[in-house]
């Protein structure tokens, strides 16, 4: 637990970061046609083209921050997480991290042919726990994941939701300096999302930094104190969650934004009525 009176410390600094990756281009997956096209065009490229996924992104994250990364598909959210995790090297610019980032996604690597029990052990050891620490957390991980007797079965017998719940339970059983979550909460049921949101708040209090990529603005509102809105690889807005999400909804879903404003007005009016009633009761 960090001393609350201490000065906040940056955990991630992104300085004019550009991230690129290569995907199959127009001649990809076309067998002999690819070889012929390369011969005719005298091209040495094996049908790959470069995607500039993140363009000139700069920000600082701090201890205790929970940051939601929002934006439409293809805006660079998941690519930025991979850059923070050290899985992608910036084409230019730099990413500095204090501590070891841990990336949790729906495709996080667990061994599908092994049982949930064995994966809990291996996952805990891979995160730096001792065998004794893994043993002490085992029951809590199983309970959090809610997989019951399936823990003794190989993970390839699990539904996608069960696998996602176990991945999150393992990753969140240990406090991380930087926890990166990529849509890992999307496949859980309402009760699991509630437990996950509570766990993210606990991680924040333990002086970790959490980055959450989610298409559910509701989850971001409940779990994050800050949001970064990306479009076409660039930051459109970075600030308090409600301000950023309200602006995002105004652009991408005006009807929903109007409903949200109406809900906020009703909540404010209800609070004002309750406050006035309390004042009269005291008087």
mmCIF file of C-alpha atoms in Angstrom, residues 15-20 56-57 89-95:
data_model
loop_
_atom_site.group_PDB
_atom_site.id
_atom_site.type_symbol
_atom_site.label_atom_id
_atom_site.label_comp_id
_atom_site.label_asym_id
_atom_site.label_seq_id
_atom_site.Cartn_x
_atom_site.Cartn_y
_atom_site.Cartn_z
ATOM 1 C CA UNK A 15 6.279 10.181 -25.789
ATOM 2 C CA UNK A 16 5.131 10.816 -29.386
ATOM 3 C CA UNK A 17 4.628 7.090 -29.954
ATOM 4 C CA UNK A 18 4.084 5.625 -33.414
ATOM 5 C CA UNK A 19 3.266 1.911 -33.626
ATOM 6 C CA UNK A 20 3.039 -0.065 -36.845
ATOM 7 C CA UNK A 56 2.021 10.398 -32.302
ATOM 8 C CA UNK A 57 0.404 9.411 -29.001
ATOM 9 C CA UNK A 89 8.519 -1.746 -30.421
ATOM 10 C CA UNK A 90 7.621 1.829 -31.439
ATOM 11 C CA UNK A 91 8.558 2.771 -34.981
ATOM 12 C CA UNK A 92 9.370 6.152 -33.450
ATOM 13 C CA UNK A 93 8.919 7.809 -30.081
ATOM 14 C CA UNK A 94 9.268 5.921 -26.817
ATOM 15 C CA UNK A 95 7.263 4.226 -24.058
#
